[in-house]
mmCIF file of C-alpha atoms in Angstrom:
data_model
loop_
_atom_site.group_PDB
_atom_site.id
_atom_site.type_symbol
_atom_site.label_atom_id
_atom_site.label_comp_id
_atom_site.label_asym_id
_atom_site.label_seq_id
_atom_site.Cartn_x
_atom_site.Cartn_y
_atom_site.Cartn_z
ATOM 1 C CA UNK L 4 0.000 0.000 0.000
ATOM 2 C CA UNK L 5 3.027 2.313 0.149
ATOM 3 C CA UNK L 6 2.459 3.368 -3.456
ATOM 4 C CA UNK L 7 -1.132 4.471 -2.807
ATOM 5 C CA UNK L 8 -1.389 7.395 -0.365
ATOM 6 C CA UNK L 9 -5.185 7.010 -0.141
ATOM 7 C CA UNK L 10 -4.922 3.350 0.989
ATOM 8 C CA UNK L 11 -3.791 2.840 4.567
ATOM 9 C CA UNK L 12 -3.246 -0.146 6.813
ATOM 10 C CA UNK L 13 -4.008 -0.156 10.530
ATOM 11 C CA UNK L 14 -2.835 -2.465 13.298
ATOM 12 C CA UNK L 15 -5.943 -1.842 15.432
ATOM 13 C CA UNK L 16 -7.519 -5.231 14.701
ATOM 14 C CA UNK L 17 -4.438 -7.259 15.592
ATOM 15 C CA UNK L 18 -4.269 -5.542 18.975
ATOM 16 C CA UNK L 19 -7.714 -6.829 19.963
ATOM 17 C CA UNK L 20 -7.820 -9.769 22.363
ATOM 18 C CA UNK L 21 -9.811 -12.030 20.071
ATOM 19 C CA UNK L 22 -11.486 -12.291 16.719
ATOM 20 C CA UNK L 23 -13.271 -9.090 15.753
ATOM 21 C CA UNK L 24 -16.252 -8.899 13.403
ATOM 22 C CA UNK L 25 -15.485 -7.098 10.143
ATOM 23 C CA UNK L 26 -18.316 -4.643 10.686
ATOM 24 C CA UNK L 27 -16.876 -3.693 14.089
ATOM 25 C CA UNK L 28 -13.448 -3.104 12.528
ATOM 26 C CA UNK L 29 -14.934 -0.829 9.864
ATOM 27 C CA UNK L 30 -16.970 1.061 12.467
ATOM 28 C CA UNK L 31 -13.833 1.541 14.594
ATOM 29 C CA UNK L 32 -11.897 2.922 11.624
ATOM 30 C CA UNK L 33 -14.729 5.318 10.819
ATOM 31 C CA UNK L 34 -14.754 6.401 14.458
ATOM 32 C CA UNK L 35 -11.015 7.076 14.261
ATOM 33 C CA UNK L 36 -11.509 9.107 11.089
ATOM 34 C CA UNK L 37 -14.267 11.158 12.703
ATOM 35 C CA UNK L 38 -12.017 11.784 15.720
ATOM 36 C CA UNK L 39 -9.154 12.835 13.455
ATOM 37 C CA UNK L 40 -11.318 15.299 11.552
ATOM 38 C CA UNK L 41 -12.521 16.896 14.803
ATOM 39 C CA UNK L 42 -9.044 16.851 16.386
ATOM 40 C CA UNK L 43 -6.557 17.399 13.537
ATOM 41 C CA UNK L 44 -3.738 18.326 15.919
ATOM 42 C CA UNK L 45 -3.838 14.786 17.417
ATOM 43 C CA UNK L 46 -4.196 12.749 14.234
ATOM 44 C CA UNK L 47 -0.514 11.999 13.579
ATOM 45 C CA UNK L 48 0.202 11.022 17.169
ATOM 46 C CA UNK L 49 -2.951 9.094 18.055
ATOM 47 C CA UNK L 50 -3.662 7.461 14.676
ATOM 48 C CA UNK L 51 -0.454 7.504 12.597
ATOM 49 C CA UNK L 52 -1.952 5.120 10.024
ATOM 50 C CA UNK L 53 -4.559 7.682 8.965
ATOM 51 C CA UNK L 54 -3.806 9.835 5.928
ATOM 52 C CA UNK L 55 -2.613 13.326 6.789
ATOM 53 C CA UNK L 56 -5.043 14.649 4.182
ATOM 54 C CA UNK L 57 -7.854 14.099 6.707
ATOM 55 C CA UNK L 58 -6.717 17.324 8.351
ATOM 56 C CA UNK L 59 -8.222 19.223 5.424
ATOM 57 C CA UNK L 60 -11.689 17.668 5.742
ATOM 58 C CA UNK L 61 -14.574 18.882 7.858
ATOM 59 C CA UNK L 62 -17.010 16.674 9.785
ATOM 60 C CA UNK L 63 -19.685 17.612 7.251
ATOM 61 C CA UNK L 64 -17.529 16.367 4.375
ATOM 62 C CA UNK L 65 -16.844 13.035 6.105
ATOM 63 C CA UNK L 66 -20.589 12.612 6.628
ATOM 64 C CA UNK L 67 -21.271 13.190 2.926
ATOM 65 C CA UNK L 68 -20.943 9.878 0.990
ATOM 66 C CA UNK L 69 -20.287 11.697 -2.303
ATOM 67 C CA UNK L 70 -17.257 13.426 -0.772
ATOM 68 C CA UNK L 71 -15.809 10.764 1.519
ATOM 69 C CA UNK L 72 -16.240 7.008 1.863
ATOM 70 C CA UNK L 73 -14.468 4.273 3.778
ATOM 71 C CA UNK L 74 -14.319 1.065 1.736
ATOM 72 C CA UNK L 75 -13.704 -2.529 2.725
ATOM 73 C CA UNK L 76 -11.128 -4.087 0.398
ATOM 74 C CA UNK L 77 -11.469 -7.848 0.085
ATOM 75 C CA UNK L 78 -10.894 -10.775 -2.221
ATOM 76 C CA UNK L 79 -13.595 -12.342 -4.353
ATOM 77 C CA UNK L 80 -13.502 -15.397 -2.111
ATOM 78 C CA UNK L 81 -14.537 -13.281 0.877
ATOM 79 C CA UNK L 82 -17.400 -11.757 -1.097
ATOM 80 C CA UNK L 83 -18.575 -15.248 -2.015
ATOM 81 C CA UNK L 84 -18.451 -16.222 1.674
ATOM 82 C CA UNK L 85 -21.448 -13.922 2.230
ATOM 83 C CA UNK L 86 -23.558 -16.864 0.990
ATOM 84 C CA UNK L 87 -22.165 -19.393 3.477
ATOM 85 C CA UNK L 88 -25.002 -20.143 5.929
ATOM 86 C CA UNK L 89 -24.432 -18.789 9.460
ATOM 87 C CA UNK L 90 -20.988 -17.373 8.642
ATOM 88 C CA UNK L 91 -22.069 -13.727 8.428
ATOM 89 C CA UNK L 92 -24.873 -11.898 10.201
ATOM 90 C CA UNK L 93 -27.326 -10.484 7.660
ATOM 91 C CA UNK L 94 -27.206 -7.086 9.368
ATOM 92 C CA UNK L 95 -23.400 -7.058 9.114
ATOM 93 C CA UNK L 96 -23.487 -7.784 5.373
ATOM 94 C CA UNK L 97 -26.093 -5.074 4.870
ATOM 95 C CA UNK L 98 -24.077 -2.535 6.876
ATOM 96 C CA UNK L 99 -20.807 -3.339 5.102
ATOM 97 C CA UNK L 100 -22.358 -3.001 1.650
ATOM 98 C CA UNK L 101 -24.625 -0.030 2.409
ATOM 99 C CA UNK L 102 -22.568 2.047 4.840
ATOM 100 C CA UNK L 103 -19.036 1.315 3.673
ATOM 101 C CA UNK L 104 -18.996 -0.262 0.248
ATOM 102 C CA UNK L 105 -16.689 -2.909 -1.130
ATOM 103 C CA UNK L 106 -13.681 -3.004 -3.371
ATOM 104 C CA UNK L 107 -13.379 -6.611 -4.517
ATOM 105 C CA UNK L 108 -10.185 -8.059 -5.935
ATOM 106 C CA UNK L 109 -10.579 -11.125 -8.156
ATOM 107 C CA UNK L 110 -8.599 -14.093 -6.889
ATOM 108 C CA UNK L 111 -7.924 -17.418 -8.516
ATOM 109 C CA UNK L 112 -10.924 -19.661 -7.979
ATOM 110 C CA UNK L 113 -13.382 -16.812 -7.412
ATOM 111 C CA UNK L 114 -15.663 -14.999 -9.811
ATOM 112 C CA UNK L 115 -17.041 -11.898 -8.063
ATOM 113 C CA UNK L 116 -18.795 -10.598 -11.179
ATOM 114 C CA UNK L 117 -20.745 -13.831 -11.564
ATOM 115 C CA UNK L 118 -21.509 -13.878 -7.829
ATOM 116 C CA UNK L 119 -22.903 -10.333 -7.927
ATOM 117 C CA UNK L 120 -25.014 -11.033 -11.016
ATOM 118 C CA UNK L 121 -26.423 -14.155 -9.364
ATOM 119 C CA UNK L 122 -27.281 -12.321 -6.131
ATOM 120 C CA UNK L 123 -28.812 -9.097 -7.448
ATOM 121 C CA UNK L 124 -32.366 -8.594 -6.258
#
C-alpha cells in the first residue's frame, strides 16, 4: 500500500484480544476518522496510520458519501463467503455493503462478477 497514499493499513484489529467482526473493525476505523477530523492536531500522534489529508476535511464532508467514503477491500472469495449459511450476520453484510462499500479483488478460484449477477435482487 506504500504506493497508494489514499490506501492505509491499521494495526488496530491485531491488537484486539480475540477475533473481531469485520463490521466492528470498519466502524472503529470510521470512528477514528471522525475523531481525526474533529481533532486534527492529534491525528498523527494518536492514529499515525490515517492519511494526513484528513486534516483538510470537515465533519460535514466526512458525513457526505459523495465526498468521503471508507471502503472494505477484500478478495472475491470473501465476497462469495457472504452466501455461506451462518458465517455472516445479515445485518453485518447489509451494513458493510450499504454504509461502507466494497472493493473486490478477483482471486484465482473466485468470480465476483458472476456472484454479484447471481445475487442481485
